């Protein structure tokens, strides 16, 4: 029989946070946008 008191709380797994840096036109944005549920913060002029 299952006893609910034996269940232990665990911490929720957090997604990794990364920073992509490099020269223009090498695919940083394309790479980042391919991740599921990606969030991008575009900080360059003209972005």
JSON list of C-alpha atoms in Angstrom, two decimals:
[
{"chain": "A", "resi": 1, "resn": "UNK", "atom": "CA", "xyz": [0.00, 0.00, 0.00]},
{"chain": "A", "resi": 2, "resn": "UNK", "atom": "CA", "xyz": [1.20, 3.52, -0.83]},
{"chain": "A", "resi": 3, "resn": "UNK", "atom": "CA", "xyz": [1.94, 5.84, 2.10]},
{"chain": "A", "resi": 4, "resn": "UNK", "atom": "CA", "xyz": [1.91, 9.56, 1.19]},
{"chain": "A", "resi": 5, "resn": "UNK", "atom": "CA", "xyz": [4.19, 10.37, 4.13]},
{"chain": "A", "resi": 6, "resn": "UNK", "atom": "CA", "xyz": [7.07, 8.61, 2.32]},
{"chain": "A", "resi": 7, "resn": "UNK", "atom": "CA", "xyz": [7.01, 11.16, -0.53]},
{"chain": "A", "resi": 8, "resn": "UNK", "atom": "CA", "xyz": [9.86, 13.67, -0.31]},
{"chain": "A", "resi": 9, "resn": "UNK", "atom": "CA", "xyz": [9.90, 17.18, -1.77]},
{"chain": "A", "resi": 10, "resn": "UNK", "atom": "CA", "xyz": [12.60, 17.97, -4.28]},
{"chain": "A", "resi": 11, "resn": "UNK", "atom": "CA", "xyz": [13.70, 21.22, -5.84]},
{"chain": "A", "resi": 12, "resn": "UNK", "atom": "CA", "xyz": [12.39, 21.98, -9.29]},
{"chain": "A", "resi": 13, "resn": "UNK", "atom": "CA", "xyz": [15.10, 21.62, -11.94]},
{"chain": "A", "resi": 14, "resn": "UNK", "atom": "CA", "xyz": [16.12, 24.97, -13.42]},
{"chain": "A", "resi": 15, "resn": "UNK", "atom": "CA", "xyz": [16.96, 25.48, -17.06]},
{"chain": "A", "resi": 16, "resn": "UNK", "atom": "CA", "xyz": [20.58, 26.37, -17.79]},
{"chain": "A", "resi": 17, "resn": "UNK", "atom": "CA", "xyz": [21.36, 30.01, -18.55]},
{"chain": "A", "resi": 18, "resn": "UNK", "atom": "CA", "xyz": [23.99, 30.72, -21.16]},
{"chain": "A", "resi": 19, "resn": "UNK", "atom": "CA", "xyz": [25.55, 33.72, -22.87]},
{"chain": "A", "resi": 20, "resn": "UNK", "atom": "CA", "xyz": [26.48, 33.53, -26.55]},
{"chain": "A", "resi": 21, "resn": "UNK", "atom": "CA", "xyz": [29.18, 35.91, -27.72]},
{"chain": "A", "resi": 22, "resn": "UNK", "atom": "CA", "xyz": [31.08, 36.18, -30.97]},
{"chain": "A", "resi": 23, "resn": "UNK", "atom": "CA", "xyz": [31.49, 38.16, -34.18]},
{"chain": "A", "resi": 24, "resn": "UNK", "atom": "CA", "xyz": [28.55, 38.98, -36.41]},
{"chain": "A", "resi": 25, "resn": "UNK", "atom": "CA", "xyz": [27.04, 36.62, -38.97]},
{"chain": "A", "resi": 26, "resn": "UNK", "atom": "CA", "xyz": [28.11, 33.32, -37.38]},
{"chain": "A", "resi": 27, "resn": "UNK", "atom": "CA", "xyz": [24.64, 32.17, -36.27]},
{"chain": "A", "resi": 28, "resn": "UNK", "atom": "CA", "xyz": [24.38, 33.08, -32.59]},
{"chain": "A", "resi": 29, "resn": "UNK", "atom": "CA", "xyz": [20.76, 34.22, -32.87]},
{"chain": "A", "resi": 30, "resn": "UNK", "atom": "CA", "xyz": [19.79, 31.28, -35.07]},
{"chain": "A", "resi": 31, "resn": "UNK", "atom": "CA", "xyz": [21.36, 28.86, -32.60]},
{"chain": "A", "resi": 32, "resn": "UNK", "atom": "CA", "xyz": [19.63, 30.47, -29.60]},
{"chain": "A", "resi": 33, "resn": "UNK", "atom": "CA", "xyz": [16.25, 30.65, -31.35]},
{"chain": "A", "resi": 34, "resn": "UNK", "atom": "CA", "xyz": [16.35, 26.90, -31.99]},
{"chain": "A", "resi": 35, "resn": "UNK", "atom": "CA", "xyz": [16.04, 26.15, -28.26]},
{"chain": "A", "resi": 36, "resn": "UNK", "atom": "CA", "xyz": [12.57, 25.25, -26.98]},
{"chain": "A", "resi": 37, "resn": "UNK", "atom": "CA", "xyz": [10.86, 28.19, -25.24]},
{"chain": "A", "resi": 38, "resn": "UNK", "atom": "CA", "xyz": [13.83, 30.46, -25.94]},
{"chain": "A", "resi": 39, "resn": "UNK", "atom": "CA", "xyz": [13.86, 34.02, -24.60]},
{"chain": "A", "resi": 40, "resn": "UNK", "atom": "CA", "xyz": [16.14, 36.53, -26.29]},
{"chain": "A", "resi": 41, "resn": "UNK", "atom": "CA", "xyz": [17.18, 39.96, -25.08]},
{"chain": "A", "resi": 42, "resn": "UNK", "atom": "CA", "xyz": [18.46, 41.85, -28.10]},
{"chain": "A", "resi": 43, "resn": "UNK", "atom": "CA", "xyz": [20.71, 44.72, -27.00]},
{"chain": "A", "resi": 44, "resn": "UNK", "atom": "CA", "xyz": [22.48, 45.88, -30.16]},
{"chain": "A", "resi": 45, "resn": "UNK", "atom": "CA", "xyz": [21.45, 48.94, -32.19]},
{"chain": "A", "resi": 46, "resn": "UNK", "atom": "CA", "xyz": [19.27, 47.90, -35.09]},
{"chain": "A", "resi": 47, "resn": "UNK", "atom": "CA", "xyz": [18.30, 44.62, -33.48]}
]
